[in-house]
Amino acid sequence: MSNKISETVEVPYEEGNRRFDQVAAKLFPDYSRSRLQQWIKDGQLTVDGKTIRGRDKLVGGETLTLEAELEAEGEWLPEDIPLDIIYEDDDILVLNKPSGLVVHPAAGNYTGTLLNGLLFHCPDLVQIPRAGIVHRLDKDTTGLMVVAKTLQAQTSLVAQLQDRSMGREYEAVLQGPMISGGTVDEPISRHGTQRTKMAVNPMGKEAITHYRILHRFPSHTYIRCKLETGRTHQIRVHMTHIGHPLVGDRTYAASQRLKKGVGPKLRDLLGKFDRQALHAKELTLIHPRTTETMTWEVELPDDFVELLNTMADDQDEKEEHD
């Protein structure tokens, strides 16, 4: 991928009497508004060869010239980390993230992250903000993620996340037996005192989770969730809010509430299950270049399968004794 961008476009006369930055956003839809504004300030996006301010108005008929060079977006180091890539082309990459892999470098995790692995696999991603990562999964959540390989793809994928046209479905195992599926429509914000946690808060950002029951166990419920919004820890916070925290969620579930009669094998496994039982199972999006609707689905990880099988065995044993 070249790190140089060279594009020229003529301003239609009907766009006259509008701000330069507004016209640029319309005529260069492959790039974010903030990036275009930066290019205007840097003199890399010009009007008839001249540098003007973003707020200056155009009359129509001018030639806009974009001559920009993509630069490294961070000081991150490429690392040879194995990636389970499900699909890849020139524009996007879809992968199946394992448990235990942090997505983005932060305090305490500057190396060994998915971003470091992506830069090793595709060095040109250093020119894309956050190495093309447009959404995240928690460290211990498994499953599907999409990564943008170009600025155009990134702009498209971010727009799909914002307008909710990207479909993301998860599977989870919850504590307690649920009666029926439903929707949780509760705003979420950062927790008031514990800054590593999120919480339902009437002053928070809109958050909507739809869920349906896949299987009821005596003491647990296996569900499928569809996200309408993508707040941090959304499924974990919403399910805890309605009284059914995720199995293994040490952050939001103070303890595993076990009913009497849970067999020793299941009790033992639950004691050792050290991550939230949450898997990003299905991903649907519109391809940034071809506009084709594409869907991927990945199998549950082994520990999740073992959890479900042990719960099923425990249920069978109970029914035999009843």
PDB file of C-alpha atoms in Angstrom:
ATOM      1  CA  MET A   1       0.000   0.000   0.000  1.00  0.00           C
ATOM      2  CA  SER A   2       1.398   3.394  -1.003  1.00  0.00           C
ATOM      3  CA  ASN A   3       1.647   5.944   1.766  1.00  0.00           C
ATOM      4  CA  LYS A   4       0.945   8.809  -0.656  1.00  0.00           C
ATOM      5  CA  ILE A   5      -2.534  10.106  -1.536  1.00  0.00           C
ATOM      6  CA  SER A   6      -3.018  12.168  -4.680  1.00  0.00           C
ATOM      7  CA  GLU A   7      -6.553  13.165  -5.655  1.00  0.00           C
ATOM      8  CA  THR A   8      -8.102  16.079  -7.541  1.00  0.00           C
ATOM      9  CA  VAL A   9     -11.761  17.035  -7.732  1.00  0.00           C
ATOM     10  CA  GLU A  10     -13.712  20.020  -9.099  1.00  0.00           C
ATOM     11  CA  VAL A  11     -16.212  21.769  -6.837  1.00  0.00           C
ATOM     12  CA  PRO A  12     -19.728  21.654  -8.337  1.00  0.00           C
ATOM     13  CA  TYR A  13     -21.309  25.114  -8.657  1.00  0.00           C
ATOM     14  CA  GLU A  14     -24.257  24.036  -6.494  1.00  0.00           C
ATOM     15  CA  GLU A  15     -21.729  23.681  -3.632  1.00  0.00           C
ATOM     16  CA  GLY A  16     -20.924  27.402  -3.851  1.00  0.00           C
ATOM     17  CA  ASN A  17     -21.310  29.626  -0.774  1.00  0.00           C
ATOM     18  CA  ARG A  18     -20.429  26.709   1.536  1.00  0.00           C
ATOM     19  CA  ARG A  19     -17.450  26.305   3.857  1.00  0.00           C
ATOM     20  CA  PHE A  20     -14.335  24.659   2.415  1.00  0.00           C
ATOM     21  CA  ASP A  21     -14.214  21.968   5.113  1.00  0.00           C
ATOM     22  CA  GLN A  22     -17.899  21.086   4.556  1.00  0.00           C
ATOM     23  CA  VAL A  23     -17.446  20.796   0.792  1.00  0.00           C
ATOM     24  CA  ALA A  24     -14.277  18.722   1.305  1.00  0.00           C
ATOM     25  CA  ALA A  25     -16.155  16.286   3.568  1.00  0.00           C
ATOM     26  CA  LYS A  26     -18.738  15.785   0.817  1.00  0.00           C
ATOM     27  CA  LEU A  27     -16.268  15.457  -2.078  1.00  0.00           C
ATOM     28  CA  PHE A  28     -13.765  13.257  -0.196  1.00  0.00           C
ATOM     29  CA  PRO A  29     -16.141  10.870   1.655  1.00  0.00           C
ATOM     30  CA  ASP A  30     -13.438   8.204   2.061  1.00  0.00           C
ATOM     31  CA  TYR A  31     -11.710  10.246   4.772  1.00  0.00           C
ATOM     32  CA  SER A  32     -12.934  11.390   8.177  1.00  0.00           C
ATOM     33  CA  ARG A  33     -13.791  15.054   8.759  1.00  0.00           C
ATOM     34  CA  SER A  34     -11.089  15.404  11.394  1.00  0.00           C
ATOM     35  CA  ARG A  35      -8.432  14.061   9.033  1.00  0.00           C
ATOM     36  CA  LEU A  36      -9.561  16.365   6.208  1.00  0.00           C
ATOM     37  CA  GLN A  37      -9.462  19.346   8.573  1.00  0.00           C
ATOM     38  CA  GLN A  38      -5.920  18.443   9.574  1.00  0.00           C
ATOM     39  CA  TRP A  39      -4.881  18.176   5.921  1.00  0.00           C
ATOM     40  CA  ILE A  40      -6.441  21.616   5.284  1.00  0.00           C
ATOM     41  CA  LYS A  41      -4.449  23.099   8.192  1.00  0.00           C
ATOM     42  CA  ASP A  42      -1.255  21.417   6.993  1.00  0.00           C
ATOM     43  CA  GLY A  43      -1.716  22.728   3.455  1.00  0.00           C
ATOM     44  CA  GLN A  44      -2.024  19.229   2.001  1.00  0.00           C
ATOM     45  CA  LEU A  45      -5.574  19.905   0.778  1.00  0.00           C
ATOM     46  CA  THR A  46      -5.607  23.072  -1.303  1.00  0.00           C
ATOM     47  CA  VAL A  47      -8.023  25.188  -3.382  1.00  0.00           C
ATOM     48  CA  ASP A  48      -6.701  26.088  -6.827  1.00  0.00           C
ATOM     49  CA  GLY A  49      -3.228  25.411  -5.471  1.00  0.00           C
ATOM     50  CA  LYS A  50      -3.632  27.768  -2.498  1.00  0.00           C
ATOM     51  CA  THR A  51      -3.901  27.076   1.211  1.00  0.00           C
ATOM     52  CA  ILE A  52      -7.036  28.577   2.763  1.00  0.00           C
ATOM     53  CA  ARG A  53      -8.866  28.135   6.054  1.00  0.00           C
ATOM     54  CA  GLY A  54     -11.483  25.456   6.536  1.00  0.00           C
ATOM     55  CA  ARG A  55     -14.133  28.041   7.389  1.00  0.00           C
ATOM     56  CA  ASP A  56     -13.541  30.077   4.221  1.00  0.00           C
ATOM     57  CA  LYS A  57     -16.375  29.829   1.705  1.00  0.00           C
ATOM     58  CA  LEU A  58     -16.051  28.519  -1.844  1.00  0.00           C
ATOM     59  CA  VAL A  59     -17.915  29.860  -4.886  1.00  0.00           C
ATOM     60  CA  GLY A  60     -18.007  26.690  -7.008  1.00  0.00           C
ATOM     61  CA  GLY A  61     -15.819  25.661  -9.917  1.00  0.00           C
ATOM     62  CA  GLU A  62     -12.590  25.566  -7.878  1.00  0.00           C
ATOM     63  CA  THR A  63     -10.203  22.624  -8.066  1.00  0.00           C
ATOM     64  CA  LEU A  64      -9.492  20.864  -4.788  1.00  0.00           C
ATOM     65  CA  THR A  65      -6.149  19.045  -4.730  1.00  0.00           C
ATOM     66  CA  LEU A  66      -5.247  16.519  -2.065  1.00  0.00           C
ATOM     67  CA  GLU A  67      -1.552  15.683  -1.886  1.00  0.00           C
ATOM     68  CA  ALA A  68      -1.053  13.961   1.447  1.00  0.00           C
ATOM     69  CA  GLU A  69       1.404  11.532   2.915  1.00  0.00           C
ATOM     70  CA  LEU A  70       0.324   9.040   5.540  1.00  0.00           C
ATOM     71  CA  GLU A  71       2.592   8.945   8.549  1.00  0.00           C
ATOM     72  CA  ALA A  72       3.097   6.431  11.310  1.00  0.00           C
ATOM     73  CA  GLU A  73       0.260   6.786  13.821  1.00  0.00           C
ATOM     74  CA  GLY A  74       2.050   5.566  16.932  1.00  0.00           C
ATOM     75  CA  GLU A  75       5.239   4.265  18.516  1.00  0.00           C
ATOM     76  CA  TRP A  76       3.976   0.678  18.656  1.00  0.00           C
ATOM     77  CA  LEU A  77       6.276  -2.217  17.830  1.00  0.00           C
ATOM     78  CA  PRO A  78       5.343  -5.100  15.503  1.00  0.00           C
ATOM     79  CA  GLU A  79       5.365  -8.472  17.280  1.00  0.00           C
ATOM     80  CA  ASP A  80       5.050 -11.958  15.831  1.00  0.00           C
ATOM     81  CA  ILE A  81       1.828 -12.928  17.598  1.00  0.00           C
ATOM     82  CA  PRO A  82      -0.232 -15.736  16.005  1.00  0.00           C
ATOM     83  CA  LEU A  83      -3.510 -14.445  14.552  1.00  0.00           C
ATOM     84  CA  ASP A  84      -6.513 -16.609  13.683  1.00  0.00           C
ATOM     85  CA  ILE A  85      -7.486 -14.778  10.476  1.00  0.00           C
ATOM     86  CA  ILE A  86     -10.895 -15.786   9.131  1.00  0.00           C
ATOM     87  CA  TYR A  87     -10.953 -13.488   6.075  1.00  0.00           C
ATOM     88  CA  GLU A  88      -8.612 -10.955   4.499  1.00  0.00           C
ATOM     89  CA  ASP A  89      -8.458  -8.831   1.353  1.00  0.00           C
ATOM     90  CA  ASP A  90      -6.907  -5.469   0.426  1.00  0.00           C
ATOM     91  CA  ASP A  91      -9.450  -3.524   2.490  1.00  0.00           C
ATOM     92  CA  ILE A  92     -10.391  -5.474   5.608  1.00  0.00           C
ATOM     93  CA  LEU A  93      -9.239  -8.267   7.866  1.00  0.00           C
ATOM     94  CA  VAL A  94     -11.569 -10.378  10.024  1.00  0.00           C
ATOM     95  CA  LEU A  95     -10.089 -12.416  12.868  1.00  0.00           C
ATOM     96  CA  ASN A  96     -11.137 -14.679  15.719  1.00  0.00           C
ATOM     97  CA  LYS A  97      -9.648 -13.232  18.927  1.00  0.00           C
ATOM     98  CA  PRO A  98      -8.613 -15.695  21.644  1.00  0.00           C
ATOM     99  CA  SER A  99      -9.156 -15.182  25.355  1.00  0.00           C
ATOM    100  CA  GLY A 100      -6.327 -13.404  27.167  1.00  0.00           C
ATOM    101  CA  LEU A 101      -5.300 -11.164  24.262  1.00  0.00           C
ATOM    102  CA  VAL A 102      -5.511  -7.422  24.955  1.00  0.00           C
ATOM    103  CA  VAL A 103      -6.650  -5.533  21.843  1.00  0.00           C
ATOM    104  CA  HIS A 104      -4.818  -2.198  22.185  1.00  0.00           C
ATOM    105  CA  PRO A 105      -1.673  -1.081  24.057  1.00  0.00           C
ATOM    106  CA  ALA A 106      -2.392   0.857  27.250  1.00  0.00           C
ATOM    107  CA  ALA A 107      -0.853   1.396  30.655  1.00  0.00           C
ATOM    108  CA  GLY A 108       0.397  -1.979  31.825  1.00  0.00           C
ATOM    109  CA  ASN A 109       0.012  -3.577  28.387  1.00  0.00           C
ATOM    110  CA  TYR A 110       2.354  -1.820  25.971  1.00  0.00           C
ATOM    111  CA  THR A 111       3.336  -5.009  24.170  1.00  0.00           C
ATOM    112  CA  GLY A 112       1.852  -8.400  23.435  1.00  0.00           C
ATOM    113  CA  THR A 113      -1.432  -6.930  22.174  1.00  0.00           C
ATOM    114  CA  LEU A 114      -3.513  -7.626  19.090  1.00  0.00           C
ATOM    115  CA  LEU A 115      -2.354  -4.295  17.663  1.00  0.00           C
ATOM    116  CA  ASN A 116       1.294  -5.370  17.910  1.00  0.00           C
ATOM    117  CA  GLY A 117       0.440  -8.617  16.132  1.00  0.00           C
ATOM    118  CA  LEU A 118      -1.468  -6.788  13.380  1.00  0.00           C
ATOM    119  CA  LEU A 119       1.528  -4.535  12.685  1.00  0.00           C
ATOM    120  CA  PHE A 120       3.748  -7.594  12.233  1.00  0.00           C
ATOM    121  CA  HIS A 121       1.241  -9.268   9.925  1.00  0.00           C
ATOM    122  CA  CYS A 122       0.530  -6.090   7.925  1.00  0.00           C
ATOM    123  CA  PRO A 123       3.212  -3.385   8.456  1.00  0.00           C
ATOM    124  CA  ASP A 124       1.280  -0.767   6.428  1.00  0.00           C
ATOM    125  CA  LEU A 125      -1.293  -0.604   9.226  1.00  0.00           C
ATOM    126  CA  VAL A 126       1.127   1.716  11.052  1.00  0.00           C
ATOM    127  CA  GLN A 127      -0.294   4.456   8.778  1.00  0.00           C
ATOM    128  CA  ILE A 128      -3.880   3.877   9.913  1.00  0.00           C
ATOM    129  CA  PRO A 129      -5.160   5.245  13.248  1.00  0.00           C
ATOM    130  CA  ARG A 130      -5.102   2.502  15.925  1.00  0.00           C
ATOM    131  CA  ALA A 131      -3.701   0.164  13.234  1.00  0.00           C
ATOM    132  CA  GLY A 132      -7.155  -0.126  11.703  1.00  0.00           C
ATOM    133  CA  ILE A 133      -8.903  -1.323  14.871  1.00  0.00           C
ATOM    134  CA  VAL A 134     -12.429   0.130  14.793  1.00  0.00           C
ATOM    135  CA  HIS A 135     -14.030  -1.790  17.682  1.00  0.00           C
ATOM    136  CA  ARG A 136     -12.724  -3.814  20.598  1.00  0.00           C
ATOM    137  CA  LEU A 137     -13.366  -6.944  22.562  1.00  0.00           C
ATOM    138  CA  ASP A 138     -12.469  -7.204  26.236  1.00  0.00           C
ATOM    139  CA  LYS A 139      -9.249  -9.079  27.027  1.00  0.00           C
ATOM    140  CA  ASP A 140     -11.062 -12.279  28.029  1.00  0.00           C
ATOM    141  CA  THR A 141     -13.870 -12.101  25.451  1.00  0.00           C
ATOM    142  CA  THR A 142     -13.353 -14.312  22.406  1.00  0.00           C
ATOM    143  CA  GLY A 143     -14.594 -14.077  18.839  1.00  0.00           C
ATOM    144  CA  LEU A 144     -14.915 -11.965  15.729  1.00  0.00           C
ATOM    145  CA  MET A 145     -13.360  -8.563  15.094  1.00  0.00           C
ATOM    146  CA  VAL A 146     -12.922  -6.589  11.872  1.00  0.00           C
ATOM    147  CA  VAL A 147      -9.852  -4.453  11.148  1.00  0.00           C
ATOM    148  CA  ALA A 148      -9.623  -1.759   8.445  1.00  0.00           C
ATOM    149  CA  LYS A 149      -6.557  -1.922   6.175  1.00  0.00           C
ATOM    150  CA  THR A 150      -7.114   1.460   4.478  1.00  0.00           C
ATOM    151  CA  LEU A 151      -8.339   4.887   5.567  1.00  0.00           C
ATOM    152  CA  GLN A 152     -11.337   4.476   3.252  1.00  0.00           C
ATOM    153  CA  ALA A 153     -12.250   1.158   4.859  1.00  0.00           C
ATOM    154  CA  GLN A 154     -11.837   2.650   8.315  1.00  0.00           C
ATOM    155  CA  THR A 155     -14.173   5.557   7.522  1.00  0.00           C
ATOM    156  CA  SER A 156     -16.777   3.128   6.160  1.00  0.00           C
ATOM    157  CA  LEU A 157     -16.586   0.696   9.098  1.00  0.00           C
ATOM    158  CA  VAL A 158     -16.755   3.476  11.709  1.00  0.00           C
ATOM    159  CA  ALA A 159     -19.827   4.870   9.924  1.00  0.00           C
ATOM    160  CA  GLN A 160     -21.448   1.411   9.994  1.00  0.00           C
ATOM    161  CA  LEU A 161     -20.821   1.158  13.722  1.00  0.00           C
ATOM    162  CA  GLN A 162     -22.275   4.617  14.278  1.00  0.00           C
ATOM    163  CA  ASP A 163     -25.402   4.102  12.159  1.00  0.00           C
ATOM    164  CA  ARG A 164     -25.843   0.582  13.634  1.00  0.00           C
ATOM    165  CA  SER A 165     -25.803  -1.185  10.260  1.00  0.00           C
ATOM    166  CA  MET A 166     -22.951  -3.471  11.387  1.00  0.00           C
ATOM    167  CA  GLY A 167     -24.421  -6.595  12.955  1.00  0.00           C
ATOM    168  CA  ARG A 168     -22.694  -8.118  16.001  1.00  0.00           C
ATOM    169  CA  GLU A 169     -24.091 -11.143  17.813  1.00  0.00           C
ATOM    170  CA  TYR A 170     -22.636 -12.742  20.934  1.00  0.00           C
ATOM    171  CA  GLU A 171     -23.286 -15.875  22.949  1.00  0.00           C
ATOM    172  CA  ALA A 172     -23.023 -15.907  26.725  1.00  0.00           C
ATOM    173  CA  VAL A 173     -23.730 -18.079  29.761  1.00  0.00           C
ATOM    174  CA  LEU A 174     -25.438 -16.283  32.642  1.00  0.00           C
ATOM    175  CA  GLN A 175     -25.931 -17.031  36.300  1.00  0.00           C
ATOM    176  CA  GLY A 176     -29.474 -17.979  37.249  1.00  0.00           C
ATOM    177  CA  PRO A 177     -32.403 -19.333  35.240  1.00  0.00           C
ATOM    178  CA  MET A 178     -34.074 -16.746  32.981  1.00  0.00           C
ATOM    179  CA  ILE A 179     -37.771 -16.862  32.162  1.00  0.00           C
ATOM    180  CA  SER A 180     -37.644 -15.305  28.689  1.00  0.00           C
ATOM    181  CA  GLY A 181     -35.624 -13.211  26.284  1.00  0.00           C
ATOM    182  CA  GLY A 182     -36.024  -9.465  25.921  1.00  0.00           C
ATOM    183  CA  THR A 183     -34.254  -6.123  25.492  1.00  0.00           C
ATOM    184  CA  VAL A 184     -32.219  -4.087  27.942  1.00  0.00           C
ATOM    185  CA  ASP A 185     -32.381  -0.383  27.066  1.00  0.00           C
ATOM    186  CA  GLU A 186     -30.351   1.285  29.802  1.00  0.00           C
ATOM    187  CA  PRO A 187     -27.695   4.023  29.382  1.00  0.00           C
ATOM    188  CA  ILE A 188     -24.149   3.217  30.466  1.00  0.00           C
ATOM    189  CA  SER A 189     -21.295   5.371  31.740  1.00  0.00           C
ATOM    190  CA  ARG A 190     -18.051   4.993  33.655  1.00  0.00           C
ATOM    191  CA  HIS A 191     -18.635   3.799  37.237  1.00  0.00           C
ATOM    192  CA  GLY A 192     -18.711   6.660  39.725  1.00  0.00           C
ATOM    193  CA  THR A 193     -15.979   5.348  42.029  1.00  0.00           C
ATOM    194  CA  GLN A 194     -14.412   2.282  40.363  1.00  0.00           C
ATOM    195  CA  ARG A 195     -12.837   3.648  37.204  1.00  0.00           C
ATOM    196  CA  THR A 196     -12.154   0.235  35.636  1.00  0.00           C
ATOM    197  CA  LYS A 197     -15.872  -0.567  35.682  1.00  0.00           C
ATOM    198  CA  MET A 198     -18.900   0.675  33.767  1.00  0.00           C
ATOM    199  CA  ALA A 199     -22.401   1.034  35.215  1.00  0.00           C
ATOM    200  CA  VAL A 200     -25.989   1.726  34.238  1.00  0.00           C
ATOM    201  CA  ASN A 201     -26.477   5.468  34.717  1.00  0.00           C
ATOM    202  CA  PRO A 202     -29.409   7.639  33.588  1.00  0.00           C
ATOM    203  CA  MET A 203     -26.867  10.286  32.526  1.00  0.00           C
ATOM    204  CA  GLY A 204     -24.813   7.777  30.487  1.00  0.00           C
ATOM    205  CA  LYS A 205     -24.757   7.046  26.765  1.00  0.00           C
ATOM    206  CA  GLU A 206     -27.571   5.101  25.120  1.00  0.00           C
ATOM    207  CA  ALA A 207     -27.026   1.335  25.255  1.00  0.00           C
ATOM    208  CA  ILE A 208     -29.388  -1.317  23.848  1.00  0.00           C
ATOM    209  CA  THR A 209     -28.916  -5.094  24.059  1.00  0.00           C
ATOM    210  CA  HIS A 210     -31.409  -7.613  22.644  1.00  0.00           C
ATOM    211  CA  TYR A 211     -31.177 -11.179  23.974  1.00  0.00           C
ATOM    212  CA  ARG A 212     -32.894 -14.510  23.430  1.00  0.00           C
ATOM    213  CA  ILE A 213     -32.597 -17.791  25.293  1.00  0.00           C
ATOM    214  CA  LEU A 214     -30.791 -20.653  23.584  1.00  0.00           C
ATOM    215  CA  HIS A 215     -31.039 -23.096  26.509  1.00  0.00           C
ATOM    216  CA  ARG A 216     -32.180 -23.043  30.113  1.00  0.00           C
ATOM    217  CA  PHE A 217     -30.144 -25.012  32.636  1.00  0.00           C
ATOM    218  CA  PRO A 218     -31.339 -25.473  36.250  1.00  0.00           C
ATOM    219  CA  SER A 219     -28.968 -22.802  37.575  1.00  0.00           C
ATOM    220  CA  HIS A 220     -27.820 -21.001  34.424  1.00  0.00           C
ATOM    221  CA  THR A 221     -29.030 -19.645  31.078  1.00  0.00           C
ATOM    222  CA  TYR A 222     -27.312 -19.814  27.684  1.00  0.00           C
ATOM    223  CA  ILE A 223     -28.243 -16.786  25.555  1.00  0.00           C
ATOM    224  CA  ARG A 224     -27.617 -15.059  22.233  1.00  0.00           C
ATOM    225  CA  CYS A 225     -27.256 -11.256  22.305  1.00  0.00           C
ATOM    226  CA  LYS A 226     -27.520  -8.739  19.486  1.00  0.00           C
ATOM    227  CA  LEU A 227     -25.927  -5.353  20.106  1.00  0.00           C
ATOM    228  CA  GLU A 228     -27.567  -2.208  18.829  1.00  0.00           C
ATOM    229  CA  THR A 229     -24.905  -0.026  20.450  1.00  0.00           C
ATOM    230  CA  GLY A 230     -21.334  -0.782  21.412  1.00  0.00           C
ATOM    231  CA  ARG A 231     -20.582   0.583  24.857  1.00  0.00           C
ATOM    232  CA  THR A 232     -17.632  -0.722  26.883  1.00  0.00           C
ATOM    233  CA  HIS A 233     -18.601  -3.925  28.773  1.00  0.00           C
ATOM    234  CA  GLN A 234     -22.182  -3.454  27.502  1.00  0.00           C
ATOM    235  CA  ILE A 235     -23.426  -7.062  27.679  1.00  0.00           C
ATOM    236  CA  ARG A 236     -21.683  -7.660  31.011  1.00  0.00           C
ATOM    237  CA  VAL A 237     -23.176  -4.511  32.577  1.00  0.00           C
ATOM    238  CA  HIS A 238     -26.665  -5.024  31.157  1.00  0.00           C
ATOM    239  CA  MET A 239     -26.931  -8.664  32.199  1.00  0.00           C
ATOM    240  CA  THR A 240     -25.668  -7.840  35.705  1.00  0.00           C
ATOM    241  CA  HIS A 241     -28.221  -5.025  35.874  1.00  0.00           C
ATOM    242  CA  ILE A 242     -31.119  -7.445  35.266  1.00  0.00           C
ATOM    243  CA  GLY A 243     -29.781  -9.855  37.875  1.00  0.00           C
ATOM    244  CA  HIS A 244     -27.978 -12.364  35.660  1.00  0.00           C
ATOM    245  CA  PRO A 245     -24.219 -11.648  35.601  1.00  0.00           C
ATOM    246  CA  LEU A 246     -22.046 -13.674  33.247  1.00  0.00           C
ATOM    247  CA  VAL A 247     -20.452 -16.873  34.475  1.00  0.00           C
ATOM    248  CA  GLY A 248     -16.798 -16.187  35.295  1.00  0.00           C
ATOM    249  CA  ASP A 249     -17.141 -12.401  35.304  1.00  0.00           C
ATOM    250  CA  ARG A 250     -14.928 -11.458  38.258  1.00  0.00           C
ATOM    251  CA  THR A 251     -15.480  -7.733  37.634  1.00  0.00           C
ATOM    252  CA  TYR A 252     -19.265  -7.585  37.726  1.00  0.00           C
ATOM    253  CA  ALA A 253     -20.230 -10.727  39.660  1.00  0.00           C
ATOM    254  CA  ALA A 254     -19.115 -10.670  43.273  1.00  0.00           C
ATOM    255  CA  SER A 255     -19.532 -14.438  43.496  1.00  0.00           C
ATOM    256  CA  GLN A 256     -20.949 -17.408  41.625  1.00  0.00           C
ATOM    257  CA  ARG A 257     -24.439 -17.924  43.008  1.00  0.00           C
ATOM    258  CA  LEU A 258     -25.002 -21.675  42.897  1.00  0.00           C
ATOM    259  CA  LYS A 259     -28.298 -23.349  43.692  1.00  0.00           C
ATOM    260  CA  LYS A 260     -28.365 -26.430  45.847  1.00  0.00           C
ATOM    261  CA  GLY A 261     -28.022 -29.594  43.847  1.00  0.00           C
ATOM    262  CA  VAL A 262     -25.281 -28.425  41.453  1.00  0.00           C
ATOM    263  CA  GLY A 263     -23.155 -31.515  40.828  1.00  0.00           C
ATOM    264  CA  PRO A 264     -19.498 -31.703  41.897  1.00  0.00           C
ATOM    265  CA  LYS A 265     -18.111 -31.645  38.314  1.00  0.00           C
ATOM    266  CA  LEU A 266     -19.994 -28.467  37.405  1.00  0.00           C
ATOM    267  CA  ARG A 267     -19.218 -26.883  40.771  1.00  0.00           C
ATOM    268  CA  ASP A 268     -15.513 -27.622  40.246  1.00  0.00           C
ATOM    269  CA  LEU A 269     -15.504 -26.260  36.683  1.00  0.00           C
ATOM    270  CA  LEU A 270     -17.311 -23.066  37.686  1.00  0.00           C
ATOM    271  CA  GLY A 271     -14.726 -22.509  40.389  1.00  0.00           C
ATOM    272  CA  LYS A 272     -11.947 -22.684  37.798  1.00  0.00           C
ATOM    273  CA  PHE A 273     -13.667 -20.806  34.944  1.00  0.00           C
ATOM    274  CA  ASP A 274     -11.644 -17.620  35.163  1.00  0.00           C
ATOM    275  CA  ARG A 275     -13.075 -15.413  32.422  1.00  0.00           C
ATOM    276  CA  GLN A 276     -16.490 -14.064  31.471  1.00  0.00           C
ATOM    277  CA  ALA A 277     -18.365 -16.642  29.351  1.00  0.00           C
ATOM    278  CA  LEU A 278     -18.795 -14.338  26.362  1.00  0.00           C
ATOM    279  CA  HIS A 279     -18.054 -15.014  22.682  1.00  0.00           C
ATOM    280  CA  ALA A 280     -18.502 -12.743  19.636  1.00  0.00           C
ATOM    281  CA  LYS A 281     -20.139 -15.375  17.461  1.00  0.00           C
ATOM    282  CA  GLU A 282     -21.327 -13.571  14.317  1.00  0.00           C
ATOM    283  CA  LEU A 283     -20.332 -10.426  12.416  1.00  0.00           C
ATOM    284  CA  THR A 284     -22.190  -8.836   9.492  1.00  0.00           C
ATOM    285  CA  LEU A 285     -21.024  -5.765   7.601  1.00  0.00           C
ATOM    286  CA  ILE A 286     -21.120  -4.006   4.247  1.00  0.00           C
ATOM    287  CA  HIS A 287     -17.789  -4.374   2.463  1.00  0.00           C
ATOM    288  CA  PRO A 288     -16.238  -0.879   2.187  1.00  0.00           C
ATOM    289  CA  ARG A 289     -15.220  -1.296  -1.454  1.00  0.00           C
ATOM    290  CA  THR A 290     -17.691  -3.728  -3.037  1.00  0.00           C
ATOM    291  CA  THR A 291     -20.729  -2.736  -0.861  1.00  0.00           C
ATOM    292  CA  GLU A 292     -21.520  -6.464  -0.628  1.00  0.00           C
ATOM    293  CA  THR A 293     -23.115  -7.615   2.637  1.00  0.00           C
ATOM    294  CA  MET A 294     -20.790 -10.152   4.239  1.00  0.00           C
ATOM    295  CA  THR A 295     -21.337 -12.387   7.287  1.00  0.00           C
ATOM    296  CA  TRP A 296     -18.924 -14.542   9.275  1.00  0.00           C
ATOM    297  CA  GLU A 297     -19.579 -16.940  12.127  1.00  0.00           C
ATOM    298  CA  VAL A 298     -17.028 -18.749  14.296  1.00  0.00           C
ATOM    299  CA  GLU A 299     -17.301 -21.762  16.578  1.00  0.00           C
ATOM    300  CA  LEU A 300     -17.304 -21.434  20.333  1.00  0.00           C
ATOM    301  CA  PRO A 301     -13.855 -21.819  21.974  1.00  0.00           C
ATOM    302  CA  ASP A 302     -13.043 -25.087  23.742  1.00  0.00           C
ATOM    303  CA  ASP A 303     -13.510 -23.791  27.296  1.00  0.00           C
ATOM    304  CA  PHE A 304     -16.961 -22.423  26.421  1.00  0.00           C
ATOM    305  CA  VAL A 305     -17.951 -25.774  24.843  1.00  0.00           C
ATOM    306  CA  GLU A 306     -16.695 -27.629  27.933  1.00  0.00           C
ATOM    307  CA  LEU A 307     -18.773 -25.334  30.148  1.00  0.00           C
ATOM    308  CA  LEU A 308     -21.956 -26.003  28.144  1.00  0.00           C
ATOM    309  CA  ASN A 309     -21.314 -29.751  27.987  1.00  0.00           C
ATOM    310  CA  THR A 310     -20.722 -29.960  31.742  1.00  0.00           C
ATOM    311  CA  MET A 311     -23.911 -27.994  32.396  1.00  0.00           C
ATOM    312  CA  ALA A 312     -25.834 -30.333  30.067  1.00  0.00           C
ATOM    313  CA  ASP A 313     -24.417 -33.424  31.831  1.00  0.00           C
ATOM    314  CA  ASP A 314     -25.317 -31.935  35.200  1.00  0.00           C
ATOM    315  CA  GLN A 315     -28.861 -31.275  33.971  1.00  0.00           C
ATOM    316  CA  ASP A 316     -29.189 -34.844  32.647  1.00  0.00           C
ATOM    317  CA  GLU A 317     -28.062 -36.296  35.988  1.00  0.00           C
ATOM    318  CA  LYS A 318     -30.584 -34.188  37.856  1.00  0.00           C
ATOM    319  CA  GLU A 319     -33.436 -35.264  35.571  1.00  0.00           C
ATOM    320  CA  GLU A 320     -32.478 -38.913  36.013  1.00  0.00           C
ATOM    321  CA  HIS A 321     -32.686 -38.586  39.815  1.00  0.00           C
ATOM    322  CA  ASP A 322     -35.923 -36.559  39.806  1.00  0.00           C
TER     323      ASP A 322
END
